[in-house]
Short mmCIF file of C-alpha atoms in Angstrom, two decimals:
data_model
loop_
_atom_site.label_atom_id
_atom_site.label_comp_id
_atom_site.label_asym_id
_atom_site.label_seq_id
_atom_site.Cartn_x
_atom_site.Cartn_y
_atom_site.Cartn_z
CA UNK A 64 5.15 -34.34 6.83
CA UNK A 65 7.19 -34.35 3.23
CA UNK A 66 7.37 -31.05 1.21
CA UNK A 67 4.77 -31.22 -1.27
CA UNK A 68 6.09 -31.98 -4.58
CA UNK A 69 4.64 -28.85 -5.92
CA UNK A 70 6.35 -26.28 -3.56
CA UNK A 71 8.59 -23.65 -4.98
CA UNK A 72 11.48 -24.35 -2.28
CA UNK A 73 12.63 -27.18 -0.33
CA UNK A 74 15.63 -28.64 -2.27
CA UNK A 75 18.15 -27.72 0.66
CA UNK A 76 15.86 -29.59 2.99
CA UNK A 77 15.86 -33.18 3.92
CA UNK A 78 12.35 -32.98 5.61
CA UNK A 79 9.42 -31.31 4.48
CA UNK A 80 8.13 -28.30 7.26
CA UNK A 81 6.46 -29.30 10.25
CA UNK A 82 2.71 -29.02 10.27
CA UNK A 83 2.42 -26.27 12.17
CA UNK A 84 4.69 -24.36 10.64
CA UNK A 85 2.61 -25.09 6.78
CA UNK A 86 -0.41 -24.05 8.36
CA UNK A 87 1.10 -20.63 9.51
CA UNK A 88 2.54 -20.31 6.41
CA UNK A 89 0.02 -21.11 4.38
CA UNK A 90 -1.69 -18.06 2.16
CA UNK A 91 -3.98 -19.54 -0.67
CA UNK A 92 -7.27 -18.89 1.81
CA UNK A 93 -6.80 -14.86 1.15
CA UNK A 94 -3.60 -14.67 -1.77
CA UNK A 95 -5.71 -16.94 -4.39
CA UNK A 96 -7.58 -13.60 -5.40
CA UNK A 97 -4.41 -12.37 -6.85
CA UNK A 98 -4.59 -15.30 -9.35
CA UNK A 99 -5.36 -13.32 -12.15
CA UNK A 100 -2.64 -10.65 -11.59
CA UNK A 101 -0.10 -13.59 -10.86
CA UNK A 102 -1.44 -15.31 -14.40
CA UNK A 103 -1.01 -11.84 -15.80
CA UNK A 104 2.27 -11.36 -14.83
CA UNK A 105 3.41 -14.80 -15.69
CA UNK A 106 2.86 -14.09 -19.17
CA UNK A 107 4.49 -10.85 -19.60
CA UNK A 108 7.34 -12.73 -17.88
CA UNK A 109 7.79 -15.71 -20.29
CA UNK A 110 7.72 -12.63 -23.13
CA UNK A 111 10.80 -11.69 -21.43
CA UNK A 112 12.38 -14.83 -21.23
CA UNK A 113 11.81 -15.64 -24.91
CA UNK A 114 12.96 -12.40 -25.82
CA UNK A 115 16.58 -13.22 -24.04
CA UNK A 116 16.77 -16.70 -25.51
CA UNK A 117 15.35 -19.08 -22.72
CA UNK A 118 12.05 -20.27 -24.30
CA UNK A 119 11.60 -21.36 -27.81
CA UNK A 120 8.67 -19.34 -30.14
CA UNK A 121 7.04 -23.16 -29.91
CA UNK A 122 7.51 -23.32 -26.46
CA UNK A 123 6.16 -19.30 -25.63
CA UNK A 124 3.00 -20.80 -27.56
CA UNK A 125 2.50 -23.54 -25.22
CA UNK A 126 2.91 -21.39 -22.37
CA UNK A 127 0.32 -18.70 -23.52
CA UNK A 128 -2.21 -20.94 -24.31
CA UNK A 129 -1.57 -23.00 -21.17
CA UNK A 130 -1.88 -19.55 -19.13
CA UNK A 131 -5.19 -18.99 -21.27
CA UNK A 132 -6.58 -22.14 -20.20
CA UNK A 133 -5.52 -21.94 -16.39
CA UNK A 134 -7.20 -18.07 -16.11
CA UNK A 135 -10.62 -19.45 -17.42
CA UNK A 136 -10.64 -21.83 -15.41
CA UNK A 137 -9.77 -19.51 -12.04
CA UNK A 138 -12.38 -17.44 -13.11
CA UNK A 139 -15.30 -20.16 -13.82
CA UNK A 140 -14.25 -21.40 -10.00
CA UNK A 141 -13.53 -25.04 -11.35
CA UNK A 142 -9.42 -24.48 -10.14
CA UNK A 143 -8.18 -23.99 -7.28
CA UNK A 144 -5.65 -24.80 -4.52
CA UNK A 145 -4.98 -27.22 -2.75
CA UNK A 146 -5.04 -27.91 1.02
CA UNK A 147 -1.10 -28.21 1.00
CA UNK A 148 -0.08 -25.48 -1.04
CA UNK A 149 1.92 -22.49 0.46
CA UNK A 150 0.67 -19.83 -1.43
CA UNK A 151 -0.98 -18.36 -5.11
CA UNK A 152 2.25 -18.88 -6.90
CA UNK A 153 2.22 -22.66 -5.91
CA UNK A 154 -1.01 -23.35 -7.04
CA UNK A 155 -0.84 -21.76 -10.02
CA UNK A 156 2.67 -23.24 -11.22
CA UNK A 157 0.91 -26.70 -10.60
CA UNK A 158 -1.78 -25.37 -12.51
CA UNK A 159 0.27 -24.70 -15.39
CA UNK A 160 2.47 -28.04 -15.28
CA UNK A 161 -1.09 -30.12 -15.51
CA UNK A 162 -1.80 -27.86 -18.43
CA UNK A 163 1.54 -27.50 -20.29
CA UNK A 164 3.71 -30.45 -18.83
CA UNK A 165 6.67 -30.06 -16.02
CA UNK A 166 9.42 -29.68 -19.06
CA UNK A 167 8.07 -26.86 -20.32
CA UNK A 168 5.77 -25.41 -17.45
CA UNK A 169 9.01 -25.75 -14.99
CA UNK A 170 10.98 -22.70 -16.96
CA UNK A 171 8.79 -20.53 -16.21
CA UNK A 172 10.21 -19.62 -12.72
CA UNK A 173 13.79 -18.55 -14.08
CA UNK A 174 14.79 -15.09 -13.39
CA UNK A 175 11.83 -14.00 -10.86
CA UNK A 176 11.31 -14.68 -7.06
CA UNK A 177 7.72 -14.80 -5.34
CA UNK A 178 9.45 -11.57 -3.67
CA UNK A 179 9.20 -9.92 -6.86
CA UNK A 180 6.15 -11.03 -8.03
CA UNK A 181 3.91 -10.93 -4.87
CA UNK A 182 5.20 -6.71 -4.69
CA UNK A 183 4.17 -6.53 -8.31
CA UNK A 184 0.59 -8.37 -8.31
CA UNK A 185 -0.43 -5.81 -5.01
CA UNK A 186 0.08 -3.24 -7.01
CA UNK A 187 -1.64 -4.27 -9.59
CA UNK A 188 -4.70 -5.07 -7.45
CA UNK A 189 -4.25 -1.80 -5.80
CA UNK A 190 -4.32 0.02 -9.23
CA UNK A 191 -7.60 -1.65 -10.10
CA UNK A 192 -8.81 -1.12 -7.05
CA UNK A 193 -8.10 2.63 -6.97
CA UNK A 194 -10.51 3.21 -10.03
CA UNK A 195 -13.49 1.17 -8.70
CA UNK A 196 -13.46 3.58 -5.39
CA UNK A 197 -12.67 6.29 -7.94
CA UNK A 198 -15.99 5.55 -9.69
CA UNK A 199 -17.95 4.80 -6.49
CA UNK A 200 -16.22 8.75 -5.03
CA UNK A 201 -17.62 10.00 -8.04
CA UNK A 202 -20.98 8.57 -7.17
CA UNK A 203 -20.85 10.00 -3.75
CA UNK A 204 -20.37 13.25 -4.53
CA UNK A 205 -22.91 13.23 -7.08
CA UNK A 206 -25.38 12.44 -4.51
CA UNK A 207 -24.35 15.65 -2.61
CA UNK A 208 -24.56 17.89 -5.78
CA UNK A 209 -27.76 16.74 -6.57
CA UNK A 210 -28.72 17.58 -3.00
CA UNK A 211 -27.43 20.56 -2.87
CA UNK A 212 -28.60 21.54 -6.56
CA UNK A 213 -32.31 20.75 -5.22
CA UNK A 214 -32.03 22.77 -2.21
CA UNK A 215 -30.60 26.10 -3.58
CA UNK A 216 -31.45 28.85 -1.08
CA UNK A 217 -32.32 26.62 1.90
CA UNK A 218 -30.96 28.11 4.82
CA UNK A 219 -29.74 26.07 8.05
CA UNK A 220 -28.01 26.27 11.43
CA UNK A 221 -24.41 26.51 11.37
CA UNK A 222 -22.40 24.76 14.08
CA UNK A 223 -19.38 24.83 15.81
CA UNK A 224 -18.79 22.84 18.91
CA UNK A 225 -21.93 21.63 17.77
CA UNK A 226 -23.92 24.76 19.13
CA UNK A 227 -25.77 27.13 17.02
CA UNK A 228 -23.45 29.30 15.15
CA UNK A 229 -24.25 31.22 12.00
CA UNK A 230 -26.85 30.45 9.58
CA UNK A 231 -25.54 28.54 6.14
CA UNK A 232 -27.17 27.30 2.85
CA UNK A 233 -28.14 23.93 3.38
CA UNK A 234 -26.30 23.60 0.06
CA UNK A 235 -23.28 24.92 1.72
CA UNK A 236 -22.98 22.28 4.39
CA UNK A 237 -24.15 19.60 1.98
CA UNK A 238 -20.72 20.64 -0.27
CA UNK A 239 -18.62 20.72 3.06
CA UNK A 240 -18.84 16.76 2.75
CA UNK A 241 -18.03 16.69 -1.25
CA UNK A 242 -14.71 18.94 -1.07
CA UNK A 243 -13.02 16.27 1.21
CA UNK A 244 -13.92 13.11 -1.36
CA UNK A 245 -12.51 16.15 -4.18
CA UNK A 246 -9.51 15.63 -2.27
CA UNK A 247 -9.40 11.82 -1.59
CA UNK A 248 -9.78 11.62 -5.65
CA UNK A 249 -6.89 14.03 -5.81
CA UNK A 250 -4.52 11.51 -2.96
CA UNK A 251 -5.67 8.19 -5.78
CA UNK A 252 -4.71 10.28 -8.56
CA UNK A 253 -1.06 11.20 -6.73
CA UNK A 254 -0.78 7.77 -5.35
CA UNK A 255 -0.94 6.17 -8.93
CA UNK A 256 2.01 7.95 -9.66
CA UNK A 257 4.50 6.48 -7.16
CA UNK A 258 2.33 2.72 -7.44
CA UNK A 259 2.43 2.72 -11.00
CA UNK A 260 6.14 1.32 -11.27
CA UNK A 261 6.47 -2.63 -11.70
CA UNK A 262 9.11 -4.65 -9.38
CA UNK A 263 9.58 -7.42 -11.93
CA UNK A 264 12.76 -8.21 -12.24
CA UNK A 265 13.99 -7.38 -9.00
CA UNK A 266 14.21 -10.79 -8.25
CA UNK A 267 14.70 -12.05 -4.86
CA UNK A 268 16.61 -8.65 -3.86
CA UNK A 269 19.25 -7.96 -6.43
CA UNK A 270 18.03 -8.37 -9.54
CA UNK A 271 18.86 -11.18 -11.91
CA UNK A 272 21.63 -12.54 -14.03
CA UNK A 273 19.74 -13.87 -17.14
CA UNK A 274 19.66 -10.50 -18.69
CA UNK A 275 15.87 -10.01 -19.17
CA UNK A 276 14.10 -7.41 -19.89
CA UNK A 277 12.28 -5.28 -16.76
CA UNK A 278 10.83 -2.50 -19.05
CA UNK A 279 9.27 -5.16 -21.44
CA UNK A 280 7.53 -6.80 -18.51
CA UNK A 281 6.19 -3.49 -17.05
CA UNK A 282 5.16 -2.37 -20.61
CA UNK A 283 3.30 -5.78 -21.04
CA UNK A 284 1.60 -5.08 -17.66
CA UNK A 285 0.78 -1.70 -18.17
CA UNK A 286 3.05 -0.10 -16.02
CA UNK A 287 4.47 3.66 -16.23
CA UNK A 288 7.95 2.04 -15.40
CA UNK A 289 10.44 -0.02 -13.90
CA UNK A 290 11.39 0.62 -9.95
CA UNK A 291 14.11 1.89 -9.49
CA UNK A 292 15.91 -0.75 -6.56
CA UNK A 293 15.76 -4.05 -6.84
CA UNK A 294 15.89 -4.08 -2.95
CA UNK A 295 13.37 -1.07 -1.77
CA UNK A 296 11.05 -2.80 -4.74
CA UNK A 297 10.73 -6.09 -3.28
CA UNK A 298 11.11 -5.32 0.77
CA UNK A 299 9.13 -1.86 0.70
CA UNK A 300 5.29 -1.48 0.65
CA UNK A 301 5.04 2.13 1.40
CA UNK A 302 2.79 1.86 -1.48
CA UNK A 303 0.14 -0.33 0.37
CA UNK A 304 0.54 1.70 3.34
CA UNK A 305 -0.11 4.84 1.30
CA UNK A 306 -3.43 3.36 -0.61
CA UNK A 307 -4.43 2.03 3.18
CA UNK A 308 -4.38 5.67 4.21
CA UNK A 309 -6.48 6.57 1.75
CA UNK A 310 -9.06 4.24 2.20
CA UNK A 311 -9.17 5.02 6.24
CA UNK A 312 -9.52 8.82 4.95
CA UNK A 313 -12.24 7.92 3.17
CA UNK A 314 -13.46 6.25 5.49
CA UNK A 315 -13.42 8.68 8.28
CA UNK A 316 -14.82 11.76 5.31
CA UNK A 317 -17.74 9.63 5.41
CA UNK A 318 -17.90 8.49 8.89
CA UNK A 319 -18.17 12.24 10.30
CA UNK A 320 -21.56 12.89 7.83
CA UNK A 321 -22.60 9.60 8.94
CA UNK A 322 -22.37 11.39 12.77
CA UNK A 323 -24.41 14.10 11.73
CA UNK A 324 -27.10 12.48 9.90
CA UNK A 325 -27.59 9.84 12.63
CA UNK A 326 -27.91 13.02 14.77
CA UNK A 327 -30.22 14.82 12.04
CA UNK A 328 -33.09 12.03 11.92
CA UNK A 329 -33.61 11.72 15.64
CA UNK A 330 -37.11 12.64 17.04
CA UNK A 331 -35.37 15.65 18.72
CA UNK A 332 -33.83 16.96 15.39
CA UNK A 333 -36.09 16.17 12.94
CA UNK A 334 -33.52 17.69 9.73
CA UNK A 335 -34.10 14.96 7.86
CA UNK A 336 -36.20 11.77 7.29
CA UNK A 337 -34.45 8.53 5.74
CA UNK A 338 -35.63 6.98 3.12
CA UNK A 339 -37.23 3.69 3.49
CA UNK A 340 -35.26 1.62 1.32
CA UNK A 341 -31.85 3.03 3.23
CA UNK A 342 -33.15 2.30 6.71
CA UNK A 343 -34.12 -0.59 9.15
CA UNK A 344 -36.39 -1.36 11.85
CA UNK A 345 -36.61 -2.87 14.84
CA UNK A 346 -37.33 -6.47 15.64
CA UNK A 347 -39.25 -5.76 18.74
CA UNK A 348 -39.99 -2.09 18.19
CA UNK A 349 -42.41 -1.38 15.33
CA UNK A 350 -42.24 2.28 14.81
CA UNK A 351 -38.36 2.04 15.14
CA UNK A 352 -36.38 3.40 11.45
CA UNK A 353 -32.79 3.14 11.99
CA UNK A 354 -30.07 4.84 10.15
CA UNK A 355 -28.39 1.89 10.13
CA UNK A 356 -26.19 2.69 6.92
CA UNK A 357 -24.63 5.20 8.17
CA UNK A 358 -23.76 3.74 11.81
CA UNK A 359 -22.06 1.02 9.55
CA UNK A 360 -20.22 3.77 8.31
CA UNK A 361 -19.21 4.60 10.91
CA UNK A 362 -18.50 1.03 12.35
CA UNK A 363 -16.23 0.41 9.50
CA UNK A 364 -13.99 3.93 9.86
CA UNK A 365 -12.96 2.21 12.86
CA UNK A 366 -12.07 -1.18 11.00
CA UNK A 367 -10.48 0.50 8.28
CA UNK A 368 -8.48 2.87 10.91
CA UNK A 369 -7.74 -0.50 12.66
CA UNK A 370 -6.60 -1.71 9.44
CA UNK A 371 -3.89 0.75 8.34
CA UNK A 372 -2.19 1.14 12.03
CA UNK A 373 -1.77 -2.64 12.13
CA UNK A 374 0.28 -2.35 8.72
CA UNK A 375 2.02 0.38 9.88
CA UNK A 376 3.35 -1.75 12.93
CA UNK A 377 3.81 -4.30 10.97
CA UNK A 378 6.32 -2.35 8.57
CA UNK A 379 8.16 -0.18 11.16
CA UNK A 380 10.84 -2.74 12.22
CA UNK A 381 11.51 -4.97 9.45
CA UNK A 382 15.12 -4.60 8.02
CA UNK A 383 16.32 -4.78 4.30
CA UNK A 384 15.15 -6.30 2.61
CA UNK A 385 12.61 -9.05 2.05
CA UNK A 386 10.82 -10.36 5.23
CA UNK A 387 7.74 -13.04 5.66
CA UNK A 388 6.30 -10.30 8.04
CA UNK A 389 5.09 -8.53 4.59
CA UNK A 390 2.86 -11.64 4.08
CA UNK A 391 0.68 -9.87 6.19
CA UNK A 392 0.15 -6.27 4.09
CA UNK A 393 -2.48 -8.21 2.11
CA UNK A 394 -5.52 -9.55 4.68
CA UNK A 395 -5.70 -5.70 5.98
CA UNK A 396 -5.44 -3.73 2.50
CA UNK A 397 -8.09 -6.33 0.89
CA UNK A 398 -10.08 -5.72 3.80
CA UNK A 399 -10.13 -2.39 3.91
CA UNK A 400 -10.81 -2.14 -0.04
CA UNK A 401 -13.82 -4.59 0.44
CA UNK A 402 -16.00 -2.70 2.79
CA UNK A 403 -15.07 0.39 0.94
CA UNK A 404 -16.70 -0.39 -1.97
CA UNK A 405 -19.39 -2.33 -0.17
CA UNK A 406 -20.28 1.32 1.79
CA UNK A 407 -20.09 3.91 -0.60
CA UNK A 408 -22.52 2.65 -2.84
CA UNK A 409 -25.06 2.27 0.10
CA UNK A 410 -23.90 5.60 1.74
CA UNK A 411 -24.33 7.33 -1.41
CA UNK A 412 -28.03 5.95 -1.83
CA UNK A 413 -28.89 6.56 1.34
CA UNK A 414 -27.40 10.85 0.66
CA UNK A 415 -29.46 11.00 -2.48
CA UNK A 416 -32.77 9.68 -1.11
CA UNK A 417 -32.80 12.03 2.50
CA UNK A 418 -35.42 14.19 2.86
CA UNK A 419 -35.06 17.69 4.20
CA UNK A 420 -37.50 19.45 6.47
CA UNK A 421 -36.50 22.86 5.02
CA UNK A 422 -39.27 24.57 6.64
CA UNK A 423 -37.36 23.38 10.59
CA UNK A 424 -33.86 24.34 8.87
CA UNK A 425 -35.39 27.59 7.68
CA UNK A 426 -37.44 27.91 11.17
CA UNK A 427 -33.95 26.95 13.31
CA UNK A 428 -31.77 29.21 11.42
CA UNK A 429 -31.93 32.25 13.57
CA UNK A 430 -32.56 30.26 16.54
CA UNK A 431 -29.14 30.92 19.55
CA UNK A 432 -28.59 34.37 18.38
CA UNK A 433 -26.66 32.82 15.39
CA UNK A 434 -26.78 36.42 14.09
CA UNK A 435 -24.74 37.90 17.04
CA UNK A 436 -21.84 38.05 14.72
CA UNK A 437 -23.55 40.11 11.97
CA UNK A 438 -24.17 42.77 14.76
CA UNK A 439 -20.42 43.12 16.30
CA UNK A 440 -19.64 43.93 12.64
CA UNK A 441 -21.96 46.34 12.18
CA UNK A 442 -20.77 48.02 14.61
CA UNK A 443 -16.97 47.77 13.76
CA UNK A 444 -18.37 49.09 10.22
CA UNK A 445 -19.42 52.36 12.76
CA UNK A 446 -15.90 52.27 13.68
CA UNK A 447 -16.31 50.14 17.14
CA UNK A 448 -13.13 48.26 17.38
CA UNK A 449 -13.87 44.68 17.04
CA UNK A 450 -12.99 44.45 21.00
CA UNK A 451 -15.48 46.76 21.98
CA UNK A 452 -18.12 45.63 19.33
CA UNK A 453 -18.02 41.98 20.58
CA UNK A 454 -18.10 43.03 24.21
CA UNK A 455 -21.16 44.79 23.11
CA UNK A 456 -23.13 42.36 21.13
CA UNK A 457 -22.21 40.04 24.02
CA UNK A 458 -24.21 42.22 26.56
CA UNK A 459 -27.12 42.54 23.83
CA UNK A 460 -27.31 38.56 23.58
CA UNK A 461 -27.03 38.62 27.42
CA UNK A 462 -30.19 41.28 27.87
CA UNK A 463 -32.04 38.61 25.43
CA UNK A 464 -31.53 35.80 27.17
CA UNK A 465 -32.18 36.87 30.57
CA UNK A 466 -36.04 38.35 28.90
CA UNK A 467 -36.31 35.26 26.22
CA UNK A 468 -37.02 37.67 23.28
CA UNK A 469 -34.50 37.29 19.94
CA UNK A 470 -31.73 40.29 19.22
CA UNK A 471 -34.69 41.66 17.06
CA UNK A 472 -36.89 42.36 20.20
CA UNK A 473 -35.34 44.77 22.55
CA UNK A 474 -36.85 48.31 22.38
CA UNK A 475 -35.00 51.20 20.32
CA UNK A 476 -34.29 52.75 24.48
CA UNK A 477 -33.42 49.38 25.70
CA UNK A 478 -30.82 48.82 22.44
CA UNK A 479 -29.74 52.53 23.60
CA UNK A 480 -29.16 51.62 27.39
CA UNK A 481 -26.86 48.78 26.55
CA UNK A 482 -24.58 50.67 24.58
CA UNK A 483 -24.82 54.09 22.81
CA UNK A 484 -23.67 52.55 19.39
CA UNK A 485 -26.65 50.17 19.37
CA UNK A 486 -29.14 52.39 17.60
CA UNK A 487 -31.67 51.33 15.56
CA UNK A 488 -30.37 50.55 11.98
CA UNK A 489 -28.68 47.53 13.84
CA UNK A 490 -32.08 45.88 13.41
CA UNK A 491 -31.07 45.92 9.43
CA UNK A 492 -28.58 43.20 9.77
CA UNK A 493 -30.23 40.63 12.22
CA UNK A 494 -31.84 38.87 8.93
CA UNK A 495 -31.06 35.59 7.73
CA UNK A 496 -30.76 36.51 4.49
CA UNK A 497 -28.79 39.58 4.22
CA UNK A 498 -26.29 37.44 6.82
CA UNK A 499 -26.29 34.74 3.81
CA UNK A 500 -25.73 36.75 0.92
CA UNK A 501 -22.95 39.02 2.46
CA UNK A 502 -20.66 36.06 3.13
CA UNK A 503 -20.03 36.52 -0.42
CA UNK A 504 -16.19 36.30 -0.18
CA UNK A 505 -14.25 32.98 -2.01
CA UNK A 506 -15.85 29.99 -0.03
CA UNK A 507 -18.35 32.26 1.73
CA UNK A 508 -22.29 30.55 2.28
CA UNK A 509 -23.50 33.21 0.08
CA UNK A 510 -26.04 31.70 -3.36
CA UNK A 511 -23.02 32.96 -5.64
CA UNK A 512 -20.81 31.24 -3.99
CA UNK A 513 -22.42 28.10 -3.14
CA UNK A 514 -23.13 28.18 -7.08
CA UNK A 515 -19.31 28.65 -7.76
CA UNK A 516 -18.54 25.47 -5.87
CA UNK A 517 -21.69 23.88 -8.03
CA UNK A 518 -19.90 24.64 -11.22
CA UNK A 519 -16.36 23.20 -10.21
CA UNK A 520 -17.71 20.42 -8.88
CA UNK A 521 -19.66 19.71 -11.98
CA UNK A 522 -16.54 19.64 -13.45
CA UNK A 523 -14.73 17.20 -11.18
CA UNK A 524 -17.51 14.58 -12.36
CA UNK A 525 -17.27 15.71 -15.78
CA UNK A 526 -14.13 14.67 -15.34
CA UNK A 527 -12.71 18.26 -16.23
CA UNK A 528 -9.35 20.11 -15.08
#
């Protein structure tokens, strides 16, 4: 086949590409969604080029309007490319030469590379993208505030290794989940910092000759500044890899809640009950309700996972500076940024709508000797060494098990024959409550502190330092 008249290359070449090798390179079926940006970028670049004497005030007009014109019509659907176009830059230089006229339309390109542009319009899609998961974190955590606002003073099992461990506030655990997405808005926040930098101007890999202006095309895009090699700018994309993290994090924060509440509304649990509107049934089992959102959840923390080691292979090998490999950082950051925002808003509706069965939590709390711990230090406060106390407790738990009766039950002589130090004020400190609200050091379970995190994270959403 020939080259396509409206390709950006192919002067050098007295045949156009093979088909096979168009269709591989081809990019408009997933790259046409940077339109915008590209559009965007386009016109902060013919600024520049006026500004250093290559297009006329007349001609800077044209352009503007003509870019005007092409946007609306990217956005109202009715352009778009063509079946033989390479990529988003292609289509939308054609786009502007039926607008504005080749002559004009054709200057455009002078002093940038699609190397240059293409690292510039991901981070500008990135950057967007980081405050729409921003605002759907901040929904999230909401959920679990309100949660754990309504259940104040509900007490639960606490697990490790997923066996009963020490009672908690229901709160507690509830806030577990928020502190992580605290710290996922903290990695956007950071990660704007090192993405907020513009490549334009970097060219192909060294720059340009035509002396324009990098800091007025960053300025005009809303950039913090101007990177800072033409070479890293154009062949890195740390910065993708970076945001892909993030969204995997995310991804996995969620995915390990999603675990427990698909563990929570089974029959044999019973912690919670989903809410109709955030569940499914069955299509052959009518009392079936499936927590299906949150096995989506954690469906997708595997594709999102799957997404950020594939870019990371892709990266590790390439030399400096620009490669076609990077073609690929887009399919698996897009991806990963669409089914992020298409499951927090559905994760975070199904959080806000559970329903507890305090009275089980409550009921369970005790349940395993989860207060086993509470007695070895007692007894260190009688000046047991720990070593002896929990060799102690550990025969008490023991003597309870083997006669089914709770670390309440045994007689004041039995507590006596296990170990001289067991006397009866031990029975003081097997409550549920007392073992709540003495956990009241910095992060403790205890109401104060649950309350403390309550306040701060109030704060986060009020958008507070």
């Amino acid at each position: 086949m020939a080259q396509s008249n409206d390709s950006l290359w192919g002067g050098r070449f007295a045949s156009g590409p093979n088909d096979a090798l168009a269709a591989l390179s081809r990019s408009t079926h997933f790259d046409f969604r940077l339109a915008p940006y590209d559009l965007k970028g386009t016109s902060a670049h013919i600024k520049a080029l006026h500004q250093a004497g290559y297009l006329s005030t007349d001609e800077l007009a044209k352009l503007e309007s003509a870019i005007g014109q092409l946007l609306e019509k990217v956005l109202n659907g009715s352009f778009g490319p063509q079946p033989d176009e390479e990529d988003v830059h292609a289509a939308l230089e054609r786009g502007l030469i039926e607008i504005a006229g080749a002559e004009v339309a054709g200057k455009i390109r002078a002093g940038r590379s699609r190397n240059d542009q293409i690292a510039t319009l991901i981070r500008s899609f990135l950057l967007d993208a980081s405050v729409e998961i921003e605002k759907q974190l901040h929904g999230y955590i909401a959920a679990l505030v309100s949660q754990a606002t309504k259940h104040r003073g509900v007490v639960m099992p606490g697990r490790t290794h997923f066996q009963h461990a020490q009672p908690v506030l229901l709160s507690h655990h509830l806030l577990a989940h928020a502190w992580p997405m605290v710290r996922n808005l903290e990695r956007l926040a950071d990660w704007r910092k090192r993405a907020n930098l513009s490549p334009y101007g970097s060219g192909a890999l060294a720059g340009n000759t035509l002396g324009l202006d990098p800091n007025l095309v960053a300025r005009e895009l809303g950039f913090a500044g101007v990177t800072q090699n033409s070479m890293d700018a154009t062949a890195s994309r740390d910065v993708v890899a970076e945001f892909s993290f993030i969204t995997a994090m995310i991804a996995v924060d969620l995915s390990r809640f999603a675990e427990e509440i698909i563990a929570w509304s089974t029959f044999e649990f019973m912690y919670v009950k989903l809410d109709d509107a955030f569940s499914t049934g069955s299509s052959i089992m009518p009392q079936k309700k499936n927590p299906d959102i949150a096995e989506l959840a954690r469906g997708k923390a595997g594709r999102l996972i799957g997404n950020h080691t594939g870019l990371l292979a892709t990266l590790k090998g390439l030399p400096l500076s620009y490669n076609r490999d990077l073609q690929e950082d887009k399919e698996p950051v897009f991806d990963s940024v669409d089914n992020l925002l298409l499951v927090l808003p559905a994760f975070s509706g199904m959080v806000s709508t559970l329903t507890f069965n305090t009275e089980l939590l409550e009921s369970l709390a005790p349940m395993g000797y989860s207060l086993a711990t509470d007695v070895a230090e007692w007894l260190v406060k009688q000046g047991v060494p720990f070593r002896d106390a929990h060799e102690i407790t550990g025969q008490l738990v023991q003597f309870c098990e083997q006669n089914n009766i709770q670390l309440e039950d045994p007689t004041d002589s039995q507590l006596l024959a296990i170990s001289k130090h067991l006397t009866p004020e031990v029975r003081s400190v097997i409550d549920v409550q007392r073992a709540i609200s003495s956990r009241n050091g910095a992060g403790g379970t205890s109401l104060a502190q649950v309350d403390t995190q309550l306040e701060a994270l109030n704060k986060v959403l009020a958008g507070e330092k």
